[in-house]
Short mmCIF file of C-alpha atoms and ligand atoms in Angstrom, two decimals:
data_model
loop_
_atom_site.label_atom_id
_atom_site.label_comp_id
_atom_site.label_asym_id
_atom_site.label_seq_id
_atom_site.Cartn_x
_atom_site.Cartn_y
_atom_site.Cartn_z
CA UNK J 1 -35.01 36.53 -30.50
CA UNK J 2 -37.30 36.37 -33.54
CA UNK J 3 -35.79 35.81 -36.96
CA UNK J 4 -36.95 39.26 -37.96
CA UNK J 5 -35.00 40.81 -35.09
CA UNK J 6 -31.95 38.66 -35.89
CA UNK J 7 -31.90 39.83 -39.50
CA UNK J 8 -32.12 43.46 -38.43
CA UNK J 9 -29.66 43.47 -35.52
CA UNK J 10 -27.28 40.70 -36.76
CA UNK J 11 -25.65 39.79 -33.44
CA UNK J 12 -22.79 37.92 -35.14
CA UNK J 13 -20.52 35.52 -33.23
CA UNK J 14 -22.90 35.36 -30.28
CA UNK J 15 -24.85 32.39 -29.00
CA UNK J 16 -28.45 32.53 -30.09
CA UNK J 17 -31.55 30.42 -29.54
CA UNK J 18 -34.21 30.23 -32.23
CA UNK J 19 -37.64 28.55 -32.32
CA UNK J 20 -39.77 27.84 -35.34
CA UNK J 21 -40.95 25.41 -37.99
CA UNK J 22 -38.88 23.58 -40.56
CA UNK J 23 -39.63 24.76 -44.09
CA UNK J 24 -37.07 22.50 -45.76
CA UNK J 25 -34.10 20.30 -44.91
CA UNK J 26 -31.38 19.71 -47.50
CA UNK J 27 -28.48 17.26 -47.56
CA UNK J 28 -28.96 16.38 -43.88
CA UNK J 29 -27.24 19.71 -43.31
CA UNK J 30 -29.27 22.85 -44.06
CA UNK J 31 -32.56 23.69 -42.36
CA UNK J 32 -34.67 26.60 -43.59
CA UNK J 33 -36.39 27.75 -40.40
CA UNK J 34 -39.37 30.08 -40.29
CA UNK J 35 -40.91 31.49 -37.13
CA UNK J 36 -43.65 33.63 -38.68
CA UNK J 37 -42.03 36.95 -37.80
CA UNK J 38 -40.91 37.53 -41.39
CA UNK J 39 -41.11 36.03 -44.87
CA UNK J 40 -37.38 35.31 -44.58
CA UNK J 41 -36.17 31.95 -43.32
CA UNK J 42 -33.07 31.55 -41.21
CA UNK J 43 -30.60 28.99 -42.47
CA UNK J 44 -29.47 26.58 -39.75
CA UNK J 45 -26.30 24.66 -40.53
CA UNK J 46 -25.71 21.24 -38.99
CA UNK J 47 -22.15 19.91 -39.15
CA UNK J 48 -22.07 16.53 -40.87
CA UNK J 49 -21.97 13.56 -38.48
CA UNK J 50 -22.42 15.80 -35.44
CA UNK J 51 -26.04 14.80 -34.80
CA UNK J 52 -27.73 11.47 -34.18
CA UNK J 53 -29.44 9.76 -37.07
CA UNK J 54 -32.55 9.58 -34.81
CA UNK J 55 -32.69 13.39 -34.60
CA UNK J 56 -31.98 13.97 -38.28
CA UNK J 57 -34.86 11.65 -39.22
CA UNK J 58 -37.26 13.89 -37.33
CA UNK J 59 -36.25 17.14 -39.02
CA UNK J 60 -39.15 17.12 -41.46
CA UNK J 61 -41.15 19.87 -43.12
CA UNK J 62 -43.62 21.31 -40.63
CA UNK J 63 -41.86 20.04 -37.50
CA UNK J 64 -41.29 22.56 -34.73
CA UNK J 65 -37.79 22.83 -33.35
CA UNK J 66 -35.62 24.80 -30.95
CA UNK J 67 -31.95 25.26 -31.79
CA UNK J 68 -28.98 26.92 -30.15
CA UNK J 69 -25.82 27.96 -31.90
CA UNK J 70 -23.52 30.74 -33.05
CA UNK J 71 -24.73 33.29 -35.55
CA UNK J 72 -22.30 33.76 -38.45
CA UNK J 73 -22.09 35.68 -41.64
CA UNK J 74 -23.20 33.27 -44.36
CA UNK J 75 -20.79 32.16 -47.04
CA UNK J 76 -23.59 30.72 -49.15
CA UNK J 77 -25.74 32.53 -51.63
CA UNK J 78 -29.24 33.72 -50.78
CA UNK J 79 -28.78 34.73 -47.15
CA UNK J 80 -26.59 37.06 -45.13
CA UNK J 81 -26.58 35.21 -41.85
CA UNK J 82 -26.85 31.62 -40.69
CA UNK J 83 -26.84 29.76 -37.42
CA UNK J 84 -24.12 27.17 -36.85
CA UNK J 85 -26.12 24.76 -34.74
CA UNK J 86 -24.65 23.31 -31.54
CA UNK J 87 -27.79 21.80 -30.10
CA UNK J 88 -31.19 21.04 -31.53
CA UNK J 89 -34.44 19.80 -29.98
CA UNK J 90 -37.41 18.46 -31.89
CA UNK J 91 -40.43 19.91 -30.09
CA UNK J 92 -43.24 18.70 -32.33
CA UNK J 93 -42.75 16.11 -35.06
CA UNK J 94 -44.44 16.26 -38.45
CA UNK J 95 -44.95 13.03 -40.37
CA UNK J 96 -43.87 13.75 -43.98
CA UNK J 97 -46.25 11.05 -45.23
CA UNK J 98 -49.21 12.86 -43.70
CA UNK J 99 -48.44 16.60 -43.50
CA UNK J 100 -50.36 18.19 -46.40
CA UNK J 101 -48.16 21.27 -46.87
CA UNK J 102 -45.02 20.28 -48.75
CA UNK J 103 -42.34 22.57 -50.17
CA UNK J 104 -43.91 22.64 -53.63
CA UNK J 105 -46.62 24.62 -55.40
CA UNK J 106 -50.06 23.98 -53.97
CA UNK J 107 -53.16 25.37 -55.68
CA UNK J 108 -55.00 28.15 -53.84
CA UNK J 109 -58.09 25.93 -53.86
CA UNK J 110 -56.19 23.13 -52.11
CA UNK J 111 -54.92 25.62 -49.55
CA UNK J 112 -58.45 26.96 -48.96
CA UNK J 113 -59.52 23.42 -48.11
CA UNK J 114 -56.60 23.32 -45.69
CA UNK J 115 -57.12 26.80 -44.29
CA UNK J 116 -56.06 25.61 -40.84
CA UNK J 117 -52.58 24.89 -42.21
CA UNK J 118 -52.23 27.39 -45.06
CA UNK J 119 -51.12 30.12 -42.67
CA UNK J 120 -47.78 28.24 -42.53
CA UNK J 121 -47.07 28.94 -46.19
CA UNK J 122 -45.12 31.92 -47.49
CA UNK J 123 -48.11 33.31 -49.35
CA UNK J 124 -50.55 33.21 -46.47
CA UNK J 125 -48.18 34.24 -43.72
CA UNK J 126 -47.29 37.26 -45.89
CA UNK J 127 -50.98 38.05 -46.41
CA UNK J 128 -51.82 37.87 -42.72
CA UNK J 129 -48.83 39.94 -41.68
CA UNK J 130 -50.04 42.58 -44.15
CA UNK J 131 -53.56 42.24 -42.74
CA UNK J 132 -52.25 43.03 -39.27
CA UNK J 133 -50.33 46.08 -40.47
CA UNK J 134 -53.29 47.29 -42.48
CA UNK J 135 -55.52 47.10 -39.39
CA UNK J 136 -52.94 49.11 -37.53
CA UNK J 137 -52.68 51.69 -40.35
CA UNK J 138 -56.42 52.26 -40.35
CA UNK J 139 -56.52 52.86 -36.61
CA UNK J 140 -53.53 55.18 -36.92
CA UNK J 141 -55.05 57.18 -39.78
CA UNK J 142 -58.25 57.90 -37.91
CA UNK J 143 -56.57 58.33 -34.54
CA UNK J 144 -54.19 60.93 -35.98
CA UNK J 145 -57.17 62.83 -37.39
CA UNK J 146 -58.91 62.88 -33.99
CA UNK J 147 -61.53 60.20 -34.69
CA UNK J 148 -62.65 57.98 -31.83
CA UNK J 149 -63.04 54.24 -32.37
CA UNK J 150 -66.52 53.12 -31.35
CA UNK J 151 -67.65 49.53 -30.89
CA UNK J 152 -71.02 49.21 -32.54
CA UNK J 153 -73.11 46.20 -31.49
CA UNK J 154 -72.80 42.94 -33.39
CA UNK J 155 -76.30 41.82 -32.45
CA UNK J 156 -78.91 44.38 -33.40
CA UNK J 157 -82.60 44.74 -32.80
CA UNK J 158 -83.24 47.03 -35.76
CA UNK J 159 -83.60 45.73 -39.27
CA UNK J 160 -83.94 48.99 -41.14
CA UNK J 161 -80.46 49.66 -42.47
CA UNK J 162 -81.24 47.85 -45.65
CA UNK J 163 -77.59 47.18 -46.49
CA UNK J 164 -78.30 43.51 -47.08
CA UNK J 165 -80.04 40.31 -46.06
CA UNK J 166 -79.60 39.50 -42.38
CA UNK J 167 -78.77 36.45 -40.29
CA UNK J 168 -81.29 35.98 -37.52
CA UNK J 169 -80.08 35.44 -33.97
CA UNK J 170 -82.41 33.31 -31.88
CA UNK J 171 -82.37 30.98 -28.93
CA UNK J 172 -85.82 29.58 -29.70
CA UNK J 173 -86.13 25.85 -30.18
CA UNK J 174 -86.97 25.67 -33.85
CA UNK J 175 -88.47 22.19 -33.60
CA UNK J 176 -91.12 23.56 -31.30
CA UNK J 177 -91.13 27.37 -31.19
CA UNK J 178 -93.65 29.29 -29.07
CA UNK J 179 -96.63 30.49 -31.12
CA UNK J 180 -99.00 33.39 -30.65
CA UNK J 181 -102.78 33.15 -31.00
CA UNK J 182 -102.60 33.59 -34.75
CA UNK J 183 -100.17 30.66 -34.97
CA UNK J 184 -97.10 32.77 -35.80
CA UNK J 185 -93.80 32.32 -34.02
CA UNK J 186 -93.89 34.46 -30.87
CA UNK J 187 -90.62 36.36 -30.80
CA UNK J 188 -91.55 38.09 -27.56
CA UNK J 189 -90.54 34.74 -26.02
CA UNK J 190 -87.15 34.84 -27.78
CA UNK J 191 -83.93 35.66 -25.95
CA UNK J 192 -84.14 39.43 -26.44
CA UNK J 193 -87.92 39.58 -26.31
CA UNK J 194 -87.96 40.48 -30.00
CA UNK J 195 -86.41 39.49 -33.30
CA UNK J 196 -82.65 40.07 -33.39
CA UNK J 197 -80.03 39.88 -36.14
CA UNK J 198 -76.32 40.02 -36.79
CA UNK J 199 -75.37 43.52 -37.87
CA UNK J 200 -75.01 44.27 -41.59
CA UNK J 201 -73.41 47.63 -40.82
CA UNK J 202 -72.45 49.76 -37.84
CA UNK J 203 -73.45 52.97 -39.55
CA UNK J 204 -76.64 53.88 -37.74
CA UNK J 205 -74.93 53.44 -34.39
CA UNK J 206 -71.89 55.37 -35.63
CA UNK J 207 -74.24 58.23 -36.51
CA UNK J 208 -75.57 58.26 -32.95
CA UNK J 209 -72.02 58.31 -31.61
CA UNK J 210 -70.91 61.09 -33.99
CA UNK J 211 -73.60 63.33 -32.51
CA UNK J 212 -71.80 63.17 -29.18
CA UNK J 213 -68.15 62.60 -30.07
CA UNK J 214 -68.00 64.55 -33.35
CA UNK J 215 -65.80 62.17 -35.30
CA UNK J 216 -65.96 58.40 -34.85
CA UNK J 217 -65.23 55.19 -36.72
CA UNK J 218 -66.17 51.57 -36.29
CA UNK J 219 -63.99 48.63 -37.29
CA UNK J 220 -65.81 45.39 -36.82
CA UNK J 221 -67.27 42.28 -38.39
CA UNK J 222 -70.47 42.59 -40.41
CA UNK J 223 -72.68 39.82 -41.70
CA UNK J 224 -74.68 39.47 -44.88
CA UNK J 225 -76.88 36.50 -45.69
CA UNK J 226 -76.80 37.14 -49.42
CA UNK J 227 -76.41 34.25 -51.74
CA UNK J 228 -73.67 35.91 -53.76
CA UNK J 229 -71.03 33.36 -54.47
CA UNK J 230 -68.44 35.63 -56.07
CA UNK J 231 -64.75 36.23 -55.59
CA UNK J 232 -65.55 39.60 -53.96
CA UNK J 233 -68.28 38.72 -51.43
CA UNK J 234 -68.07 37.18 -47.98
CA UNK J 235 -70.92 36.37 -45.60
CA UNK J 236 -68.77 37.64 -42.74
CA UNK J 237 -66.47 40.55 -43.54
CA UNK J 238 -64.84 43.42 -41.71
CA UNK J 239 -65.89 46.97 -42.32
CA UNK J 240 -64.52 50.34 -41.32
CA UNK J 241 -67.22 52.98 -40.99
CA UNK J 242 -66.20 56.53 -40.11
CA UNK J 243 -68.91 59.09 -39.42
CA UNK J 244 -68.32 62.80 -38.81
CA UNK J 245 -70.64 65.57 -37.70
CA UNK J 246 -70.52 68.83 -39.68
CA UNK J 247 -69.04 67.14 -42.75
CA UNK J 248 -70.42 67.20 -46.28
CA UNK J 249 -69.93 64.91 -49.27
CA UNK J 250 -66.71 66.64 -50.35
CA UNK J 251 -65.24 66.18 -46.89
CA UNK J 252 -66.34 62.55 -47.02
CA UNK J 253 -64.57 61.96 -50.34
CA UNK J 254 -61.39 63.65 -49.10
CA UNK J 255 -61.45 61.53 -45.94
CA UNK J 256 -61.87 58.31 -47.92
CA UNK J 257 -59.29 59.10 -50.60
CA UNK J 258 -56.85 60.20 -47.88
CA UNK J 259 -57.43 56.95 -45.98
CA UNK J 260 -56.82 54.72 -48.99
CA UNK J 261 -53.61 56.54 -49.92
CA UNK J 262 -52.36 56.57 -46.34
CA UNK J 263 -53.00 52.85 -45.88
CA UNK J 264 -51.38 51.81 -49.15
CA UNK J 265 -48.33 53.98 -48.42
CA UNK J 266 -48.15 52.53 -44.90
CA UNK J 267 -47.96 49.00 -46.29
CA UNK J 268 -45.26 50.06 -48.77
CA UNK J 269 -43.33 51.55 -45.85
CA UNK J 270 -43.70 48.70 -43.36
CA UNK J 271 -44.31 45.49 -45.33
CA UNK J 272 -41.97 45.67 -48.31
CA UNK J 273 -40.55 42.15 -47.82
CA UNK J 274 -44.01 40.64 -47.92
CA UNK J 275 -45.18 42.85 -50.78
CA UNK J 276 -42.13 41.90 -52.88
CA UNK J 277 -42.95 38.25 -52.28
CA UNK J 278 -46.62 38.78 -53.20
CA UNK J 279 -45.58 40.74 -56.29
CA UNK J 280 -43.52 37.77 -57.52
CA UNK J 281 -46.37 35.41 -56.72
CA UNK J 282 -48.74 37.52 -58.80
CA UNK J 283 -46.26 37.63 -61.66
CA UNK J 284 -46.09 33.82 -61.66
CA UNK J 285 -49.88 33.57 -61.54
CA UNK J 286 -50.28 35.98 -64.44
CA UNK J 287 -47.93 33.91 -66.59
CA UNK J 288 -50.74 31.35 -66.75
CA UNK J 289 -53.02 33.92 -68.37
CA UNK J 290 -53.12 34.95 -72.03
CA UNK J 291 -50.95 38.01 -72.75
CA UNK J 292 -53.87 40.42 -73.19
CA UNK J 293 -55.31 39.57 -69.76
CA UNK J 294 -52.08 40.22 -67.91
CA UNK J 295 -51.74 43.40 -65.95
CA UNK J 296 -49.39 45.92 -67.58
CA UNK J 297 -48.28 47.07 -64.12
CA UNK J 298 -46.53 45.17 -61.35
CA UNK J 299 -48.14 45.01 -57.91
CA UNK J 300 -45.92 47.72 -56.49
CA UNK J 301 -46.48 49.95 -59.55
CA UNK J 302 -50.23 49.58 -59.04
CA UNK J 303 -49.97 50.46 -55.36
CA UNK J 304 -47.75 53.48 -56.07
CA UNK J 305 -50.12 54.58 -58.81
CA UNK J 306 -53.04 54.69 -56.36
CA UNK J 307 -51.00 56.70 -53.88
CA UNK J 308 -49.67 59.23 -56.39
CA UNK J 309 -52.72 59.99 -58.52
CA UNK J 310 -55.87 61.96 -57.82
CA UNK J 311 -58.95 59.78 -58.02
CA UNK J 312 -61.34 60.71 -60.82
CA UNK J 313 -64.47 62.29 -59.36
CA UNK J 314 -67.61 62.41 -61.48
CA UNK J 315 -71.38 62.18 -61.16
CA UNK J 316 -73.44 59.09 -61.79
CA UNK J 317 -75.16 60.96 -64.64
CA UNK J 318 -71.81 61.67 -66.34
CA UNK J 319 -70.82 58.04 -65.87
CA UNK J 320 -74.05 56.85 -67.50
CA UNK J 321 -73.30 59.04 -70.55
CA UNK J 322 -69.81 57.54 -70.85
CA UNK J 323 -71.18 54.01 -70.49
CA UNK J 324 -74.05 54.58 -72.90
CA UNK J 325 -71.64 55.69 -75.61
CA UNK J 326 -68.98 53.09 -74.84
CA UNK J 327 -67.88 50.45 -77.34
CA UNK J 328 -69.02 47.46 -75.25
CA UNK J 329 -72.46 49.01 -74.77
CA UNK J 330 -72.88 49.79 -78.47
CA UNK J 331 -71.67 46.35 -79.45
CA UNK J 332 -73.98 44.66 -76.96
CA UNK J 333 -71.10 43.30 -74.89
CA UNK J 334 -72.57 44.30 -71.51
CA UNK J 335 -74.78 41.66 -69.89
CA UNK J 336 -76.83 44.60 -68.57
CA UNK J 337 -77.03 47.18 -71.39
CA UNK J 338 -77.07 50.83 -70.31
CA UNK J 339 -80.05 52.72 -71.66
CA UNK J 340 -79.98 55.80 -69.46
CA UNK J 341 -80.46 57.43 -66.07
CA UNK J 342 -81.77 55.10 -63.38
CA UNK J 343 -79.80 51.96 -64.21
CA UNK J 344 -78.01 50.33 -61.29
CA UNK J 345 -74.34 49.93 -62.12
CA UNK J 346 -73.12 46.35 -62.31
CA UNK J 347 -69.55 45.31 -61.77
CA UNK J 348 -69.01 45.09 -65.57
CA UNK J 349 -69.83 48.83 -65.80
CA UNK J 350 -67.72 49.78 -62.80
CA UNK J 351 -64.78 47.88 -64.22
CA UNK J 352 -65.16 49.50 -67.62
CA UNK J 353 -65.04 52.98 -66.08
CA UNK J 354 -62.05 52.24 -63.87
CA UNK J 355 -59.98 49.85 -65.97
CA UNK J 356 -60.73 50.97 -69.52
CA UNK J 357 -62.01 54.53 -69.55
CA UNK J 358 -60.21 56.38 -66.74
CA UNK J 359 -57.56 53.81 -65.86
CA UNK J 360 -57.46 54.98 -62.26
CA UNK J 361 -59.64 54.86 -59.15
CA UNK J 362 -62.95 56.61 -59.65
CA UNK J 363 -65.31 58.28 -57.17
CA UNK J 364 -68.88 58.30 -58.43
CA UNK J 365 -71.34 60.67 -56.75
CA UNK J 366 -75.01 61.66 -56.85
CA UNK J 367 -76.79 58.39 -57.65
CA UNK J 368 -80.55 58.16 -58.35
CA UNK J 369 -82.35 58.13 -55.01
CA UNK J 370 -84.26 54.93 -55.83
CA UNK J 371 -81.15 52.74 -56.00
CA UNK J 372 -79.52 53.97 -52.78
CA UNK J 373 -80.34 53.72 -49.07
CA UNK J 374 -83.07 55.78 -47.39
CA UNK J 375 -80.67 57.77 -45.18
CA UNK J 376 -78.75 59.42 -48.03
CA UNK J 377 -79.24 63.16 -48.44
CA UNK J 378 -81.63 64.26 -51.16
CA UNK J 379 -79.98 66.65 -53.62
CA UNK J 380 -81.62 69.86 -54.86
CA UNK J 381 -82.60 68.18 -58.14
CA UNK J 382 -84.93 65.98 -56.02
CA UNK J 383 -83.81 63.04 -58.20
CA UNK J 384 -80.40 62.14 -56.84
CA UNK J 385 -78.83 61.62 -53.43
CA UNK J 386 -75.42 62.71 -52.10
CA UNK J 387 -73.93 59.23 -52.33
CA UNK J 388 -70.38 58.31 -53.25
CA UNK J 389 -68.84 55.01 -54.26
CA UNK J 390 -65.11 54.54 -54.75
CA UNK J 391 -64.27 52.05 -57.50
CA UNK J 392 -60.86 50.40 -57.77
CA UNK J 393 -59.18 48.55 -60.65
CA UNK J 394 -59.63 44.79 -60.38
CA UNK J 395 -61.91 45.19 -57.37
CA UNK J 396 -64.90 47.34 -58.29
CA UNK J 397 -66.62 48.89 -55.26
CA UNK J 398 -64.11 49.50 -52.49
CA UNK J 399 -65.98 52.15 -50.51
CA UNK J 400 -69.65 53.13 -50.28
CA UNK J 401 -70.75 56.24 -48.42
CA UNK J 402 -72.86 59.35 -48.40
CA UNK J 403 -73.82 62.59 -46.80
CA UNK J 404 -76.76 61.76 -44.54
CA UNK J 405 -80.23 63.28 -44.69
CA UNK J 406 -80.18 65.59 -41.69
CA UNK J 407 -83.60 67.23 -42.33
CA UNK J 408 -86.24 65.43 -40.24
CA UNK J 409 -89.15 66.08 -42.60
CA UNK J 410 -87.25 64.94 -45.69
CA UNK J 411 -85.97 61.84 -43.87
CA UNK J 412 -89.48 60.93 -42.70
CA UNK J 413 -90.75 61.19 -46.27
CA UNK J 414 -87.86 59.00 -47.52
CA UNK J 415 -88.66 56.39 -44.87
CA UNK J 416 -92.28 56.36 -45.96
CA UNK J 417 -91.22 55.88 -49.57
CA UNK J 418 -88.99 52.96 -48.53
CA UNK J 419 -91.66 51.43 -46.27
CA UNK J 420 -89.64 51.84 -43.07
CA UNK J 421 -91.68 52.24 -39.90
CA UNK J 422 -91.09 55.44 -38.00
CA UNK J 423 -91.75 53.90 -34.56
CA UNK J 424 -89.02 51.31 -35.04
CA UNK J 425 -86.46 53.99 -35.87
CA UNK J 426 -87.41 56.52 -33.24
CA UNK J 427 -83.98 56.36 -31.59
CA UNK J 428 -82.34 57.09 -34.95
CA UNK J 429 -84.70 59.95 -35.69
CA UNK J 430 -83.77 61.57 -32.37
CA UNK J 431 -80.44 62.55 -33.97
CA UNK J 432 -82.48 64.70 -36.37
CA UNK J 433 -84.83 65.95 -33.66
CA UNK J 434 -82.09 67.17 -31.33
CA UNK J 435 -79.03 69.00 -32.59
CA UNK J 436 -79.15 67.76 -36.16
CA UNK J 437 -76.42 68.86 -38.57
CA UNK J 438 -75.03 67.95 -41.97
CA UNK J 439 -72.94 64.81 -41.46
CA UNK J 440 -71.41 62.11 -43.57
CA UNK J 441 -69.58 58.82 -43.50
CA UNK J 442 -68.67 55.77 -45.51
CA UNK J 443 -67.96 52.07 -45.29
CA UNK J 444 -64.71 50.50 -46.45
CA UNK J 445 -64.74 46.77 -47.09
CA UNK J 446 -61.54 45.73 -45.34
CA UNK J 447 -61.06 42.56 -47.39
CA UNK J 448 -61.56 44.45 -50.65
CA UNK J 449 -58.64 46.70 -49.71
CA UNK J 450 -56.67 43.62 -48.67
CA UNK J 451 -57.29 42.10 -52.11
CA UNK J 452 -56.03 45.19 -53.86
CA UNK J 453 -52.91 45.53 -51.71
CA UNK J 454 -51.89 41.86 -51.80
CA UNK J 455 -52.86 41.27 -55.44
CA UNK J 456 -54.99 38.26 -54.47
CA UNK J 457 -57.94 37.77 -56.79
CA UNK J 458 -60.24 35.82 -54.45
CA UNK J 459 -61.57 37.43 -51.28
CA UNK J 460 -61.49 34.01 -49.54
CA UNK J 461 -57.71 34.25 -49.57
CA UNK J 462 -57.34 37.48 -47.58
CA UNK J 463 -59.38 36.53 -44.48
CA UNK J 464 -58.07 33.74 -42.23
CA UNK J 465 -61.27 31.66 -42.25
CA UNK J 466 -63.75 32.62 -44.95
CA UNK J 467 -67.49 32.29 -44.48
CA UNK J 468 -69.43 32.08 -47.72
CA UNK J 469 -72.71 30.44 -48.76
CA UNK J 470 -72.55 26.70 -47.97
CA UNK J 471 -69.12 27.07 -46.41
CA UNK J 472 -68.42 27.46 -42.71
CA UNK J 473 -65.51 25.05 -42.22
CA UNK J 474 -63.09 25.41 -39.31
O1 LIG V 1 -71.95 49.67 -49.70
P1 LIG V 1 -72.21 49.05 -48.37
O2 LIG V 1 -73.31 48.05 -48.27
O3 LIG V 1 -72.45 50.26 -47.38
C1 LIG V 1 -72.86 50.23 -46.08
O4 LIG V 1 -73.01 49.23 -45.41
C2 LIG V 1 -72.98 51.60 -45.48
N1 LIG V 1 -73.72 51.48 -44.23
C3 LIG V 1 -71.61 52.19 -45.29
C4 LIG V 1 -71.60 53.55 -44.64
O5 LIG V 1 -71.91 54.52 -45.29
N2 LIG V 1 -71.25 53.64 -43.38
O6 LIG V 1 -70.87 48.35 -47.85
C5 LIG V 1 -69.69 49.12 -47.71
C6 LIG V 1 -68.51 48.38 -48.31
C7 LIG V 1 -68.62 48.12 -49.81
O7 LIG V 1 -68.21 49.24 -50.54
C8 LIG V 1 -67.69 46.95 -49.99
O8 LIG V 1 -66.34 47.38 -50.05
C9 LIG V 1 -67.86 46.18 -48.69
O9 LIG V 1 -68.39 47.08 -47.74
N3 LIG V 1 -68.76 45.04 -48.83
C10 LIG V 1 -68.39 43.75 -48.80
N4 LIG V 1 -67.17 43.18 -48.67
C11 LIG V 1 -67.11 41.83 -48.66
N5 LIG V 1 -68.18 41.03 -48.78
C12 LIG V 1 -69.43 41.54 -48.91
N6 LIG V 1 -70.50 40.74 -48.99
C13 LIG V 1 -69.57 42.97 -48.93
N7 LIG V 1 -70.61 43.81 -49.04
C14 LIG V 1 -70.11 45.06 -48.97
MG1 LIG V 2 -72.52 49.82 -51.66
#
């Protein structure tokens, strides 16, 4: 039985077997055992002098053990049940001189360097249990609404999405690649007979699927070869991309806001033990900061706040007015000063809107067409497109989406303006040639939502093995 099951069903006075890893061993008598099923350890009690010295010496932090005994109500403080051990086997030893994870505070940086072992700590096992439940919540949200999960390809032969720089996939020998007559590398000799890349987004394929299945979503890894070494960017991250036929921008915003609220509530319902632990962790971390940088709300308050409140919806143009007249802009505090319509919003602007001005999640719509992707629907003003970004406190951009340009002639013109070749995108344009309709979708950065829910401030800490520029360990 897992420790989680034991804590729930409490089969007192019965003989139980448990398996797990030693978290601590006190007074040659009390083992804190964790098996990963829950943040809670089970206390194992060894009667004094009942076990060989040889065995006791091997009960070290990190060792894996199996123990049998009788489950009892605990007399001690801090736990309700404990196992009175009758027999114990050391399955895998752990040399205390060498095992890097000791029962003391390790820095997050140290744990990142030991990512293969950090999953055994309270913090990271809590995070990855939450990650599992959050995955499940997303599938449940869309499934309950009648969306079909679609597996978009990871290797793609189109490079038009424009969401970001791409990693090339090749099997050519780069010491001696085949060349054409002009001396350029001949990709017709490459594995796929053409250039291929890792996908930056599943959107274009989701659009194809939505034209047959109505409502679909992808949930897969995406890859961006951008040299952005920030606490919010990964080179490999997971994205959820729903796409629905016959849906406009308002429907898209409702779908996204509904998803975020559903997922946060789901974690509050199913992961409270882990969230309480992460809340305390965050509180400790914030004690290191000066008073004015500490969050006025606890983690759970922040999560509840984003479930209970309507997100502020406003246009890009309105946001620019607010930013232009803001204190930091007037006092020259923004690195990128806002002069007027057309400026791309930087994270300093997004954070001002969300954290200072509105103090709640914000949905910005109708961005200038020049700063958004070619497939976004041109608004009647001919200047803006039906885009929407959802901005979250402490995170910035959580979701990016839009209503898509369903009019073939307008889309062709947009592609020309963006320098995208029509022939390459013929398969995509077929959606507009046959049975086109207003449709919309968005992309949620899974790790950004993980950061918000767990209160972790570095995106490298919410994915098991982070890939970032110059870092592909493990
Ligand atoms: O805004 P993005 O680039 O949008 C798209 O890729 C669209 N095709 C989505 C769609 O409409 N179907 O990315 C979507 C989201 C961002 O809002 C952000 O949360 C996340 O993906 N994201 C990243 N997360 C981690 N690391 C990165 N390098 C990210 N880049 C984007
Ligand atoms: Mg975006």
